[in-house]
Short mmCIF file of C-alpha atoms in Angstrom, two decimals:
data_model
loop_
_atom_site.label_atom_id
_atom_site.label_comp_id
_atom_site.label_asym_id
_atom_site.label_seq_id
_atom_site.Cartn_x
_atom_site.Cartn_y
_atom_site.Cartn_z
CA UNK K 1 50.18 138.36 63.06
CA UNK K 2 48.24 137.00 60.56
CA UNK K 3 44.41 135.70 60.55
CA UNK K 4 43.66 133.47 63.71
CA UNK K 5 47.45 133.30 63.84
CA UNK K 6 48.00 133.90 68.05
CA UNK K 7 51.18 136.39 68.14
CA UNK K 8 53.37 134.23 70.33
CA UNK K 9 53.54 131.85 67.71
CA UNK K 10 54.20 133.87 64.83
CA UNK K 11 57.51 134.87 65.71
CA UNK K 12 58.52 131.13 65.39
CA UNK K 13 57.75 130.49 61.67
CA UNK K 14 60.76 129.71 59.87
CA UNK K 15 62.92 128.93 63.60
CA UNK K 16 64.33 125.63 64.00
CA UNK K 17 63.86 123.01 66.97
CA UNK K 18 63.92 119.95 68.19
CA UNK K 19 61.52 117.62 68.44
CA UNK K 20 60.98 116.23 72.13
CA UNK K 21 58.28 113.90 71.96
CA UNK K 22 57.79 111.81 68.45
CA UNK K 23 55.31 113.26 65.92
CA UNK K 24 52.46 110.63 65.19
CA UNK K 25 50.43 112.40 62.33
CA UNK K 26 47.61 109.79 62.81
CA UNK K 27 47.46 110.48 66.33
CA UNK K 28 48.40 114.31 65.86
CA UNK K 29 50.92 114.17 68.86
CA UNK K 30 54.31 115.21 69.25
CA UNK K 31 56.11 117.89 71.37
CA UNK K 32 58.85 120.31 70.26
CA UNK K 33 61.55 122.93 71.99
CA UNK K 34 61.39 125.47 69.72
CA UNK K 35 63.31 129.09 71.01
CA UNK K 36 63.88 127.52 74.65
CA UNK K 37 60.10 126.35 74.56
CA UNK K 38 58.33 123.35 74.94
CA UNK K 39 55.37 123.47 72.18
CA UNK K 40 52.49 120.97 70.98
CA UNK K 41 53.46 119.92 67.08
CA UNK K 42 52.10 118.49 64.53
CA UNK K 43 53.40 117.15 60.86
CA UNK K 44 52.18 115.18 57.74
CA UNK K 45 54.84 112.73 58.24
CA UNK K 46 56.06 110.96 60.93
CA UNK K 47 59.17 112.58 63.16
CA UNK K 48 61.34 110.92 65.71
CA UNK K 49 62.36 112.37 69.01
CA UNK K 50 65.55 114.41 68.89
CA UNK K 51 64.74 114.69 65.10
CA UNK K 52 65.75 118.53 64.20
CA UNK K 53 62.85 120.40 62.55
CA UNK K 54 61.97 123.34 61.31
CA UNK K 55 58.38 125.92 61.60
CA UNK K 56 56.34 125.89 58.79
CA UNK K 57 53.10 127.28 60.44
CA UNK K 58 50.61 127.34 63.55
CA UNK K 59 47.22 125.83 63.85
CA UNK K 60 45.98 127.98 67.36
CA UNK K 61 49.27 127.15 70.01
CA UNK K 62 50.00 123.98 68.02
CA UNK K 63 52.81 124.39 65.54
CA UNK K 64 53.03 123.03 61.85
CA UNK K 65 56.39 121.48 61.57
CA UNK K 66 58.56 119.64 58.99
CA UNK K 67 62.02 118.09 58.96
CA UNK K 68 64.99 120.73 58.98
#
């Protein structure tokens, strides 16, 4: 794993998921299954539930995500 980068969630970088709870980037909310898993998420743009997206990085156990 890289730098500050917590090993369970650097195996997930590049997987796709789904996002469970909307992704408000002003409010830096949103949920995601990613892998079976429910994960916090956050993106620069705002994602609607059921939305498929994809891991672009990890910010502690919060994962950087973008649309698939």
């Amino acid at each position: 794993a890289g730098p500050g980068l917590p090993s369970r969630t650097y195996p997930l970088i590049g997987r796709q998921g789904q996002v469970t709870h909307d992704i408000d980037p002003l409010l830096g909310t949103g949920r995601v299954v990613v892998a079976g898993e429910d994960w916090a998420a956050r993106s620069s743009e705002a994602i609607a539930t059921g939305t498929r997206i994809r891991v672009v990085g990890a910010d502690g156990i919060v994962l950087e995500v973008t649309r698939a």
